Amino acid sequence: MKDKKNKEKYNKKAKKQNKNINLKADYKWIVTITITAFIITFFMSIFSESALKNINLPLSILIVLLFIVLGIIFDMIGISVTVADKKVFHSMAAKKVSGARVALKLIENNSKVSSFCNDVIGDICGILSGTAAGTIGILLASKLKLNIFTVTLVITSLIAALTIGGKALGKSIAINHSNNILYKFARVIKFFTGER
């Protein structure tokens, strides 16, 4: 009986706390990120399609590997921003360490940065490497005179395995070295934008 009363009391308290949580969606950000994803995908698709049609097989494979690595790197950045220690960067900013303020801005906007890195760039790279797999499959099948379906299936599976395995490894590195990864990324942003 006592347990039942405690459970009811806990449930009422939890419901009250949930009502106080502000679940307001940032619709402007959602629209911006959707349009940005469309534009980036559109231009990257044009680049990959035209590049893969006019180049040889080894270079096509290199482009696919580039997309895989790019997706893994941005996935690591997205994770690093969400788990990085803000206190470390406050301390660095107080000592006027180059890139520390940029890192703090990224941490303050970690949900947006993570969404851009993991969802936009990461997913686009995944889609493009998958599309490129089909082109490589056709090139390889015609060169080796093999079944196109089988070759494409094997290549697509291999690319998926490399992407998933790479991201799993990247997540582990990002969690354990989040501050270092974020700091290096902040330095790159500072270099290109000139921010303090």
GROMACS .gro file of N, CA and C in nm, residues 1 5 12 18 76 78 83 88 119 135 156 160 181 192 196:
model
   45
    1MET      N    1   0.083  -0.121   0.000
    1MET     CA    2   0.000   0.000   0.000
    1MET      C    3   0.086   0.126   0.000
    5LYS      N    4   0.127   0.427  -0.294
    5LYS     CA    5   0.116   0.571  -0.268
    5LYS      C    6   0.242   0.644  -0.314
   12LYS      N    7   0.289   1.176  -1.022
   12LYS     CA    8   0.235   1.313  -1.023
   12LYS      C    9   0.347   1.415  -1.034
   18ASN      N   10   0.731   1.743  -1.632
   18ASN     CA   11   0.722   1.736  -1.779
   18ASN      C   12   0.644   1.853  -1.837
   76MET      N   13   3.211   1.228  -3.613
   76MET     CA   14   3.297   1.246  -3.494
   76MET      C   15   3.286   1.388  -3.440
   78GLY      N   16   3.030   1.595  -3.479
   78GLY     CA   17   2.896   1.609  -3.421
   78GLY      C   18   2.886   1.552  -3.281
   83VAL      N   19   2.949   1.618  -2.640
   83VAL     CA   20   3.006   1.565  -2.515
   83VAL      C   21   3.128   1.643  -2.461
   88VAL      N   22   3.654   2.337  -1.983
   88VAL     CA   23   3.789   2.336  -2.043
   88VAL      C   24   3.804   2.453  -2.139
  119ASP      N   25   2.361   1.465  -3.929
  119ASP     CA   26   2.247   1.440  -4.016
  119ASP      C   27   2.268   1.491  -4.158
  135THR      N   28   2.741   0.305  -5.969
  135THR     CA   29   2.826   0.339  -6.084
  135THR      C   30   2.950   0.251  -6.088
  156THR      N   31   2.788  -0.237  -5.269
  156THR     CA   32   2.700  -0.160  -5.179
  156THR      C   33   2.712  -0.211  -5.035
  160ALA      N   34   2.855  -0.001  -4.715
  160ALA     CA   35   2.774   0.011  -4.592
  160ALA      C   36   2.853  -0.038  -4.471
  181ILE      N   37   3.921   1.696  -3.041
  181ILE     CA   38   3.858   1.700  -3.173
  181ILE      C   39   3.786   1.832  -3.194
  192PHE      N   40   3.923   2.982  -4.137
  192PHE     CA   41   3.846   3.020  -4.255
  192PHE      C   42   3.755   3.142  -4.232
  196ARG      N   43   3.734   3.513  -3.352
  196ARG     CA   44   3.826   3.504  -3.238
  196ARG      C   45   3.790   3.389  -3.148
   0.00000   0.00000   0.00000
